[in-house]
XYZ file of C-alpha atoms in Angstrom:
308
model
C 0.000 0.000 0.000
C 1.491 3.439 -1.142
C -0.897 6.270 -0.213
C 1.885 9.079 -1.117
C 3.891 9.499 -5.074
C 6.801 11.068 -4.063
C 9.382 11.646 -0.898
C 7.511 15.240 -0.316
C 4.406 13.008 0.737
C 3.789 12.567 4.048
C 6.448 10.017 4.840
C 5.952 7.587 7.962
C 9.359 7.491 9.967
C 8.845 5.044 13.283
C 6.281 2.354 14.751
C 5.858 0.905 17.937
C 3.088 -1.435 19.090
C 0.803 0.141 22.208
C -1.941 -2.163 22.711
C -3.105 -4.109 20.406
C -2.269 -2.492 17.711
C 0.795 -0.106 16.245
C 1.072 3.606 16.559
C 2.769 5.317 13.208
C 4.639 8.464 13.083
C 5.436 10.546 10.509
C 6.268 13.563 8.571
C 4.060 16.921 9.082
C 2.560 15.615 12.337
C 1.247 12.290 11.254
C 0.056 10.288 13.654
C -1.685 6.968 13.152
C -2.691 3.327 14.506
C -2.726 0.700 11.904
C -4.029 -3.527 12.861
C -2.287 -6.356 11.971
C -4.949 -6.545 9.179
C -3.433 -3.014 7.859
C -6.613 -0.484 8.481
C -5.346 2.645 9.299
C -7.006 5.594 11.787
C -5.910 8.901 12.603
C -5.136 9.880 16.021
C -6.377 13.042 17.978
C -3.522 14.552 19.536
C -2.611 18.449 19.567
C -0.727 18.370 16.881
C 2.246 21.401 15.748
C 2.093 20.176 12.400
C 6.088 19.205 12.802
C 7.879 16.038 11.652
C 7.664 13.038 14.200
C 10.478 11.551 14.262
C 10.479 8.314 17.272
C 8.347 6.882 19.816
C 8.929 5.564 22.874
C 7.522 4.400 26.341
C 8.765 6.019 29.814
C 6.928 3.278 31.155
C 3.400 1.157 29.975
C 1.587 3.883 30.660
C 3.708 7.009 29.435
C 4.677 7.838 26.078
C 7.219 10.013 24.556
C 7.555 11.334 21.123
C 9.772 13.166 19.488
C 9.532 15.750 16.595
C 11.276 18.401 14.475
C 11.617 22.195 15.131
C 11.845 21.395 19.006
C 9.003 19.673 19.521
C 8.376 16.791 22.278
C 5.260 15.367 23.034
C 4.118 13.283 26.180
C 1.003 10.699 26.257
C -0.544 9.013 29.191
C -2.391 5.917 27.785
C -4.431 5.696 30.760
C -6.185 9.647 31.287
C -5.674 9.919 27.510
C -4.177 13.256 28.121
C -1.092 15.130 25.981
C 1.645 17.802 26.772
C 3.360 19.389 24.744
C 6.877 20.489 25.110
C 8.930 23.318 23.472
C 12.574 23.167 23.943
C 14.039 26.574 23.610
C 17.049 27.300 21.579
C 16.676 24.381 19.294
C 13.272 25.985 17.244
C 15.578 24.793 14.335
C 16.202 21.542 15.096
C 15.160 17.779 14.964
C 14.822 15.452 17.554
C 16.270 12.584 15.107
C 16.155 9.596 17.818
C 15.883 8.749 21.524
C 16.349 6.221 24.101
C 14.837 6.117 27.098
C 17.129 4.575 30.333
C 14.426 4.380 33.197
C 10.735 5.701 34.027
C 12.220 9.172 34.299
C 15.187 9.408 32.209
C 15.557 9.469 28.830
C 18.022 10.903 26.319
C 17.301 12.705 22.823
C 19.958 13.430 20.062
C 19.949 15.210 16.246
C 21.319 17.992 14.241
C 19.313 21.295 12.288
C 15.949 20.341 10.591
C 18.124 20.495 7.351
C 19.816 17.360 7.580
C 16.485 15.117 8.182
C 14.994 17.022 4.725
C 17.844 15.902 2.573
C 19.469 19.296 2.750
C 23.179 20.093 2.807
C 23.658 22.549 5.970
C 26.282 22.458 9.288
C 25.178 19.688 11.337
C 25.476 21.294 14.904
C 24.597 18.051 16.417
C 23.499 17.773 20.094
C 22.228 15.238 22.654
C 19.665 16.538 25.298
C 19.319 14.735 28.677
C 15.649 14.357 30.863
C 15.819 13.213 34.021
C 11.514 14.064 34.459
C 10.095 12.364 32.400
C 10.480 14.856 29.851
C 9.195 17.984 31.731
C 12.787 20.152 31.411
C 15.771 19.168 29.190
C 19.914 19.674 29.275
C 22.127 19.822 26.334
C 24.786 17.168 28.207
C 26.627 16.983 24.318
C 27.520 19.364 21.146
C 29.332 20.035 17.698
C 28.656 21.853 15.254
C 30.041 19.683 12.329
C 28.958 16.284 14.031
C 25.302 14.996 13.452
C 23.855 12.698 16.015
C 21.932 9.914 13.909
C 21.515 7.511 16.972
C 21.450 7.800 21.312
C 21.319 4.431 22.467
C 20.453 2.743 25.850
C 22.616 -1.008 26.591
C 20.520 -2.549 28.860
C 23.150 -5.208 29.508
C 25.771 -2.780 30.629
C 23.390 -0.449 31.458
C 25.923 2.312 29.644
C 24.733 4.902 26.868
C 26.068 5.131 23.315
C 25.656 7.423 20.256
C 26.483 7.225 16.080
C 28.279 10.711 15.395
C 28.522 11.247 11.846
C 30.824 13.568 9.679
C 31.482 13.238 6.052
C 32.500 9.733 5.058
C 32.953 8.887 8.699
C 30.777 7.376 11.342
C 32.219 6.952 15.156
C 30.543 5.169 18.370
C 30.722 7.010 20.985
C 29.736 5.751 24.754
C 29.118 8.083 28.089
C 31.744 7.463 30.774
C 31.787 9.135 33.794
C 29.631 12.402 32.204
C 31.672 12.214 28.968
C 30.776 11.390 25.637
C 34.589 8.857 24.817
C 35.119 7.634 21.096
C 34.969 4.187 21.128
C 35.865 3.061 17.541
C 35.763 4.122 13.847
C 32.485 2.001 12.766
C 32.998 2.810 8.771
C 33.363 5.405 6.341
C 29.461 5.878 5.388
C 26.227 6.775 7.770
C 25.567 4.177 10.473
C 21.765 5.200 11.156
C 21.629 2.786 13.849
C 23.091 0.227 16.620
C 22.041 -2.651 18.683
C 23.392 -4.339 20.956
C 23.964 -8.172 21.600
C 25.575 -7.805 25.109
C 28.445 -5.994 27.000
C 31.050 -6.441 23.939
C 29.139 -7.018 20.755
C 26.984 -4.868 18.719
C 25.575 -4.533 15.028
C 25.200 -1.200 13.529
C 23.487 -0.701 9.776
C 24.457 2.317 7.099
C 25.387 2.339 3.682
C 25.236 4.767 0.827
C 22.045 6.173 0.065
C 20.594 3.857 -3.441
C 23.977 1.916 -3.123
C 25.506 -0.623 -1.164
C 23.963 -1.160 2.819
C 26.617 -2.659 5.701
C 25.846 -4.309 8.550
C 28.494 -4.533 11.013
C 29.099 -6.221 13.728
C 31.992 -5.413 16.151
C 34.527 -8.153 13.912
C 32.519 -8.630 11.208
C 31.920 -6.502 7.864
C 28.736 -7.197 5.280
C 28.166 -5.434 2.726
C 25.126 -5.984 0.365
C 25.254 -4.401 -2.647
C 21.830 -3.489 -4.330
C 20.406 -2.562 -0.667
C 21.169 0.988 -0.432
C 21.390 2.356 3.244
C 20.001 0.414 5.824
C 17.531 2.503 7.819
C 16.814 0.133 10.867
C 16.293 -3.340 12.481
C 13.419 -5.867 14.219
C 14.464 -9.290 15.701
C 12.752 -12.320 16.630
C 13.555 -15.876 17.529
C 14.718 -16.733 14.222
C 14.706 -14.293 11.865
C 15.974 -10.544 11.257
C 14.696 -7.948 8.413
C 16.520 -4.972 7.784
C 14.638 -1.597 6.125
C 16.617 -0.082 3.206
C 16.526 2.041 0.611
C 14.486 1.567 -2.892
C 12.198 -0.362 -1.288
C 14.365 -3.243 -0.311
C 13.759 -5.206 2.719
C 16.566 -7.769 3.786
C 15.750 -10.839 5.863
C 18.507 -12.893 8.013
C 18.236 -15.866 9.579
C 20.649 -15.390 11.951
C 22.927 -17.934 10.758
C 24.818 -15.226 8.539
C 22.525 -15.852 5.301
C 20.805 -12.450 3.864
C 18.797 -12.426 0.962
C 17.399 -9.049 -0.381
C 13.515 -8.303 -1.366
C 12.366 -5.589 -3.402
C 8.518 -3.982 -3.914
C 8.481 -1.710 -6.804
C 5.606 0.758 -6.510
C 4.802 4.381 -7.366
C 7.749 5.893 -6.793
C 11.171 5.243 -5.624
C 11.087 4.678 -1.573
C 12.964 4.121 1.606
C 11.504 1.572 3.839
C 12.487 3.161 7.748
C 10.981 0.819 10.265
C 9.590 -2.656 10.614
C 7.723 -4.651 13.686
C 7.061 -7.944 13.820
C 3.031 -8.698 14.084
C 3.795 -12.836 14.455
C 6.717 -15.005 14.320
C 6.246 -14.571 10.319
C 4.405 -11.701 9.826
C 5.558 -8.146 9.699
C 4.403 -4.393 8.952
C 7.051 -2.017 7.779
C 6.896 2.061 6.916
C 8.487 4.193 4.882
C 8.712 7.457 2.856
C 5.336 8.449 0.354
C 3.597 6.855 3.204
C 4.450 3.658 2.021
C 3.134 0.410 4.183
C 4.374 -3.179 3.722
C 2.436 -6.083 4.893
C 5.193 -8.668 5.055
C 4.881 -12.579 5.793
C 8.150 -14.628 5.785
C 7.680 -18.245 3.821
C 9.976 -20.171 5.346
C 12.271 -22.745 3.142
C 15.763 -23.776 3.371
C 18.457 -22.537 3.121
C 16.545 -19.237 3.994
C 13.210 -17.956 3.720
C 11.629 -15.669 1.401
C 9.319 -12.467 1.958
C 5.762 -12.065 0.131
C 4.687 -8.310 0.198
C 1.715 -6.255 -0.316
Protein backbone atom coordinates (compact mmCIF):
# COMPACT_ATOMS: atom_id res chain seq x y z
CA UNK A 1 0.00 0.00 0.00
CA UNK A 2 1.49 3.44 -1.14
CA UNK A 3 -0.90 6.27 -0.21
CA UNK A 4 1.88 9.08 -1.12
CA UNK A 5 3.89 9.50 -5.07
CA UNK A 6 6.80 11.07 -4.06
CA UNK A 7 9.38 11.65 -0.90
CA UNK A 8 7.51 15.24 -0.32
CA UNK A 9 4.41 13.01 0.74
CA UNK A 10 3.79 12.57 4.05
CA UNK A 11 6.45 10.02 4.84
CA UNK A 12 5.95 7.59 7.96
CA UNK A 13 9.36 7.49 9.97
CA UNK A 14 8.85 5.04 13.28
CA UNK A 15 6.28 2.35 14.75
CA UNK A 16 5.86 0.90 17.94
CA UNK A 17 3.09 -1.43 19.09
CA UNK A 18 0.80 0.14 22.21
CA UNK A 19 -1.94 -2.16 22.71
CA UNK A 20 -3.11 -4.11 20.41
CA UNK A 21 -2.27 -2.49 17.71
CA UNK A 22 0.79 -0.11 16.25
CA UNK A 23 1.07 3.61 16.56
CA UNK A 24 2.77 5.32 13.21
CA UNK A 25 4.64 8.46 13.08
CA UNK A 26 5.44 10.55 10.51
CA UNK A 27 6.27 13.56 8.57
CA UNK A 28 4.06 16.92 9.08
CA UNK A 29 2.56 15.62 12.34
CA UNK A 30 1.25 12.29 11.25
CA UNK A 31 0.06 10.29 13.65
CA UNK A 32 -1.68 6.97 13.15
CA UNK A 33 -2.69 3.33 14.51
CA UNK A 34 -2.73 0.70 11.90
CA UNK A 35 -4.03 -3.53 12.86
CA UNK A 36 -2.29 -6.36 11.97
CA UNK A 37 -4.95 -6.54 9.18
CA UNK A 38 -3.43 -3.01 7.86
CA UNK A 39 -6.61 -0.48 8.48
CA UNK A 40 -5.35 2.65 9.30
CA UNK A 41 -7.01 5.59 11.79
CA UNK A 42 -5.91 8.90 12.60
CA UNK A 43 -5.14 9.88 16.02
CA UNK A 44 -6.38 13.04 17.98
CA UNK A 45 -3.52 14.55 19.54
CA UNK A 46 -2.61 18.45 19.57
CA UNK A 47 -0.73 18.37 16.88
CA UNK A 48 2.25 21.40 15.75
CA UNK A 49 2.09 20.18 12.40
CA UNK A 50 6.09 19.20 12.80
CA UNK A 51 7.88 16.04 11.65
CA UNK A 52 7.66 13.04 14.20
CA UNK A 53 10.48 11.55 14.26
CA UNK A 54 10.48 8.31 17.27
CA UNK A 55 8.35 6.88 19.82
CA UNK A 56 8.93 5.56 22.87
CA UNK A 57 7.52 4.40 26.34
CA UNK A 58 8.77 6.02 29.81
CA UNK A 59 6.93 3.28 31.15
CA UNK A 60 3.40 1.16 29.97
CA UNK A 61 1.59 3.88 30.66
CA UNK A 62 3.71 7.01 29.43
CA UNK A 63 4.68 7.84 26.08
CA UNK A 64 7.22 10.01 24.56
CA UNK A 65 7.55 11.33 21.12
CA UNK A 66 9.77 13.17 19.49
CA UNK A 67 9.53 15.75 16.59
CA UNK A 68 11.28 18.40 14.48
CA UNK A 69 11.62 22.20 15.13
CA UNK A 70 11.85 21.39 19.01
CA UNK A 71 9.00 19.67 19.52
CA UNK A 72 8.38 16.79 22.28
CA UNK A 73 5.26 15.37 23.03
CA UNK A 74 4.12 13.28 26.18
CA UNK A 75 1.00 10.70 26.26
CA UNK A 76 -0.54 9.01 29.19
CA UNK A 77 -2.39 5.92 27.79
CA UNK A 78 -4.43 5.70 30.76
CA UNK A 79 -6.18 9.65 31.29
CA UNK A 80 -5.67 9.92 27.51
CA UNK A 81 -4.18 13.26 28.12
CA UNK A 82 -1.09 15.13 25.98
CA UNK A 83 1.64 17.80 26.77
CA UNK A 84 3.36 19.39 24.74
CA UNK A 85 6.88 20.49 25.11
CA UNK A 86 8.93 23.32 23.47
CA UNK A 87 12.57 23.17 23.94
CA UNK A 88 14.04 26.57 23.61
CA UNK A 89 17.05 27.30 21.58
CA UNK A 90 16.68 24.38 19.29
CA UNK A 91 13.27 25.98 17.24
CA UNK A 92 15.58 24.79 14.34
CA UNK A 93 16.20 21.54 15.10
CA UNK A 94 15.16 17.78 14.96
CA UNK A 95 14.82 15.45 17.55
CA UNK A 96 16.27 12.58 15.11
CA UNK A 97 16.16 9.60 17.82
CA UNK A 98 15.88 8.75 21.52
CA UNK A 99 16.35 6.22 24.10
CA UNK A 100 14.84 6.12 27.10
CA UNK A 101 17.13 4.57 30.33
CA UNK A 102 14.43 4.38 33.20
CA UNK A 103 10.73 5.70 34.03
CA UNK A 104 12.22 9.17 34.30
CA UNK A 105 15.19 9.41 32.21
CA UNK A 106 15.56 9.47 28.83
CA UNK A 107 18.02 10.90 26.32
CA UNK A 108 17.30 12.70 22.82
CA UNK A 109 19.96 13.43 20.06
CA UNK A 110 19.95 15.21 16.25
CA UNK A 111 21.32 17.99 14.24
CA UNK A 112 19.31 21.29 12.29
CA UNK A 113 15.95 20.34 10.59
CA UNK A 114 18.12 20.49 7.35
CA UNK A 115 19.82 17.36 7.58
CA UNK A 116 16.48 15.12 8.18
CA UNK A 117 14.99 17.02 4.72
CA UNK A 118 17.84 15.90 2.57
CA UNK A 119 19.47 19.30 2.75
CA UNK A 120 23.18 20.09 2.81
CA UNK A 121 23.66 22.55 5.97
CA UNK A 122 26.28 22.46 9.29
CA UNK A 123 25.18 19.69 11.34
CA UNK A 124 25.48 21.29 14.90
CA UNK A 125 24.60 18.05 16.42
CA UNK A 126 23.50 17.77 20.09
CA UNK A 127 22.23 15.24 22.65
CA UNK A 128 19.66 16.54 25.30
CA UNK A 129 19.32 14.73 28.68
CA UNK A 130 15.65 14.36 30.86
CA UNK A 131 15.82 13.21 34.02
CA UNK A 132 11.51 14.06 34.46
CA UNK A 133 10.10 12.36 32.40
CA UNK A 134 10.48 14.86 29.85
CA UNK A 135 9.19 17.98 31.73
CA UNK A 136 12.79 20.15 31.41
CA UNK A 137 15.77 19.17 29.19
CA UNK A 138 19.91 19.67 29.27
CA UNK A 139 22.13 19.82 26.33
CA UNK A 140 24.79 17.17 28.21
CA UNK A 141 26.63 16.98 24.32
CA UNK A 142 27.52 19.36 21.15
CA UNK A 143 29.33 20.04 17.70
CA UNK A 144 28.66 21.85 15.25
CA UNK A 145 30.04 19.68 12.33
CA UNK A 146 28.96 16.28 14.03
CA UNK A 147 25.30 15.00 13.45
CA UNK A 148 23.85 12.70 16.01
CA UNK A 149 21.93 9.91 13.91
CA UNK A 150 21.51 7.51 16.97
CA UNK A 151 21.45 7.80 21.31
CA UNK A 152 21.32 4.43 22.47
CA UNK A 153 20.45 2.74 25.85
CA UNK A 154 22.62 -1.01 26.59
CA UNK A 155 20.52 -2.55 28.86
CA UNK A 156 23.15 -5.21 29.51
CA UNK A 157 25.77 -2.78 30.63
CA UNK A 158 23.39 -0.45 31.46
CA UNK A 159 25.92 2.31 29.64
CA UNK A 160 24.73 4.90 26.87
CA UNK A 161 26.07 5.13 23.31
CA UNK A 162 25.66 7.42 20.26
CA UNK A 163 26.48 7.23 16.08
CA UNK A 164 28.28 10.71 15.40
CA UNK A 165 28.52 11.25 11.85
CA UNK A 166 30.82 13.57 9.68
CA UNK A 167 31.48 13.24 6.05
CA UNK A 168 32.50 9.73 5.06
CA UNK A 169 32.95 8.89 8.70
CA UNK A 170 30.78 7.38 11.34
CA UNK A 171 32.22 6.95 15.16
CA UNK A 172 30.54 5.17 18.37
CA UNK A 173 30.72 7.01 20.98
CA UNK A 174 29.74 5.75 24.75
CA UNK A 175 29.12 8.08 28.09
CA UNK A 176 31.74 7.46 30.77
CA UNK A 177 31.79 9.13 33.79
CA UNK A 178 29.63 12.40 32.20
CA UNK A 179 31.67 12.21 28.97
CA UNK A 180 30.78 11.39 25.64
CA UNK A 181 34.59 8.86 24.82
CA UNK A 182 35.12 7.63 21.10
CA UNK A 183 34.97 4.19 21.13
CA UNK A 184 35.87 3.06 17.54
CA UNK A 185 35.76 4.12 13.85
CA UNK A 186 32.48 2.00 12.77
CA UNK A 187 33.00 2.81 8.77
CA UNK A 188 33.36 5.41 6.34
CA UNK A 189 29.46 5.88 5.39
CA UNK A 190 26.23 6.77 7.77
CA UNK A 191 25.57 4.18 10.47
CA UNK A 192 21.76 5.20 11.16
CA UNK A 193 21.63 2.79 13.85
CA UNK A 194 23.09 0.23 16.62
CA UNK A 195 22.04 -2.65 18.68
CA UNK A 196 23.39 -4.34 20.96
CA UNK A 197 23.96 -8.17 21.60
CA UNK A 198 25.57 -7.81 25.11
CA UNK A 199 28.45 -5.99 27.00
CA UNK A 200 31.05 -6.44 23.94
CA UNK A 201 29.14 -7.02 20.75
CA UNK A 202 26.98 -4.87 18.72
CA UNK A 203 25.58 -4.53 15.03
CA UNK A 204 25.20 -1.20 13.53
CA UNK A 205 23.49 -0.70 9.78
CA UNK A 206 24.46 2.32 7.10
CA UNK A 207 25.39 2.34 3.68
CA UNK A 208 25.24 4.77 0.83
CA UNK A 209 22.04 6.17 0.07
CA UNK A 210 20.59 3.86 -3.44
CA UNK A 211 23.98 1.92 -3.12
CA UNK A 212 25.51 -0.62 -1.16
CA UNK A 213 23.96 -1.16 2.82
CA UNK A 214 26.62 -2.66 5.70
CA UNK A 215 25.85 -4.31 8.55
CA UNK A 216 28.49 -4.53 11.01
CA UNK A 217 29.10 -6.22 13.73
CA UNK A 218 31.99 -5.41 16.15
CA UNK A 219 34.53 -8.15 13.91
CA UNK A 220 32.52 -8.63 11.21
CA UNK A 221 31.92 -6.50 7.86
CA UNK A 222 28.74 -7.20 5.28
CA UNK A 223 28.17 -5.43 2.73
CA UNK A 224 25.13 -5.98 0.37
CA UNK A 225 25.25 -4.40 -2.65
CA UNK A 226 21.83 -3.49 -4.33
CA UNK A 227 20.41 -2.56 -0.67
CA UNK A 228 21.17 0.99 -0.43
CA UNK A 229 21.39 2.36 3.24
CA UNK A 230 20.00 0.41 5.82
CA UNK A 231 17.53 2.50 7.82
CA UNK A 232 16.81 0.13 10.87
CA UNK A 233 16.29 -3.34 12.48
CA UNK A 234 13.42 -5.87 14.22
CA UNK A 235 14.46 -9.29 15.70
CA UNK A 236 12.75 -12.32 16.63
CA UNK A 237 13.55 -15.88 17.53
CA UNK A 238 14.72 -16.73 14.22
CA UNK A 239 14.71 -14.29 11.86
CA UNK A 240 15.97 -10.54 11.26
CA UNK A 241 14.70 -7.95 8.41
CA UNK A 242 16.52 -4.97 7.78
CA UNK A 243 14.64 -1.60 6.12
CA UNK A 244 16.62 -0.08 3.21
CA UNK A 245 16.53 2.04 0.61
CA UNK A 246 14.49 1.57 -2.89
CA UNK A 247 12.20 -0.36 -1.29
CA UNK A 248 14.36 -3.24 -0.31
CA UNK A 249 13.76 -5.21 2.72
CA UNK A 250 16.57 -7.77 3.79
CA UNK A 251 15.75 -10.84 5.86
CA UNK A 252 18.51 -12.89 8.01
CA UNK A 253 18.24 -15.87 9.58
CA UNK A 254 20.65 -15.39 11.95
CA UNK A 255 22.93 -17.93 10.76
CA UNK A 256 24.82 -15.23 8.54
CA UNK A 257 22.53 -15.85 5.30
CA UNK A 258 20.81 -12.45 3.86
CA UNK A 259 18.80 -12.43 0.96
CA UNK A 260 17.40 -9.05 -0.38
CA UNK A 261 13.51 -8.30 -1.37
CA UNK A 262 12.37 -5.59 -3.40
CA UNK A 263 8.52 -3.98 -3.91
CA UNK A 264 8.48 -1.71 -6.80
CA UNK A 265 5.61 0.76 -6.51
CA UNK A 266 4.80 4.38 -7.37
CA UNK A 267 7.75 5.89 -6.79
CA UNK A 268 11.17 5.24 -5.62
CA UNK A 269 11.09 4.68 -1.57
CA UNK A 270 12.96 4.12 1.61
CA UNK A 271 11.50 1.57 3.84
CA UNK A 272 12.49 3.16 7.75
CA UNK A 273 10.98 0.82 10.27
CA UNK A 274 9.59 -2.66 10.61
CA UNK A 275 7.72 -4.65 13.69
CA UNK A 276 7.06 -7.94 13.82
CA UNK A 277 3.03 -8.70 14.08
CA UNK A 278 3.80 -12.84 14.46
CA UNK A 279 6.72 -15.01 14.32
CA UNK A 280 6.25 -14.57 10.32
CA UNK A 281 4.40 -11.70 9.83
CA UNK A 282 5.56 -8.15 9.70
CA UNK A 283 4.40 -4.39 8.95
CA UNK A 284 7.05 -2.02 7.78
CA UNK A 285 6.90 2.06 6.92
CA UNK A 286 8.49 4.19 4.88
CA UNK A 287 8.71 7.46 2.86
CA UNK A 288 5.34 8.45 0.35
CA UNK A 289 3.60 6.86 3.20
CA UNK A 290 4.45 3.66 2.02
CA UNK A 291 3.13 0.41 4.18
CA UNK A 292 4.37 -3.18 3.72
CA UNK A 293 2.44 -6.08 4.89
CA UNK A 294 5.19 -8.67 5.05
CA UNK A 295 4.88 -12.58 5.79
CA UNK A 296 8.15 -14.63 5.78
CA UNK A 297 7.68 -18.25 3.82
CA UNK A 298 9.98 -20.17 5.35
CA UNK A 299 12.27 -22.74 3.14
CA UNK A 300 15.76 -23.78 3.37
CA UNK A 301 18.46 -22.54 3.12
CA UNK A 302 16.55 -19.24 3.99
CA UNK A 303 13.21 -17.96 3.72
CA UNK A 304 11.63 -15.67 1.40
CA UNK A 305 9.32 -12.47 1.96
CA UNK A 306 5.76 -12.07 0.13
CA UNK A 307 4.69 -8.31 0.20
CA UNK A 308 1.71 -6.26 -0.32
Amino acid sequence: MQQGVSYSDSSYYDIIPVGDKFWIGGKYGTLKTIDSEGNLNNISYPNLQVDIYKLDYFDKNNLIISGDKGIVYKHNLNSNTWETIKIKGFEKSCFYNLTVVNDSTAYICGGKSAIAHSKKTVPFGFILKTTDKGKTWTQVYKNAFKMVWCVKYNVLDHKVYALMYTPNKTHLFALENEKWERRQKIGNSIFHEIQFENTEDFIAMGGWMGKKGRIHHKNQKLELPHSGLLWGRVTNEKYEIYSACNGQIVLGDKAGNYKVFGEKLNKAFNIYETVFTSPTTAISIGSARTILMLKIIEENPISRISQK
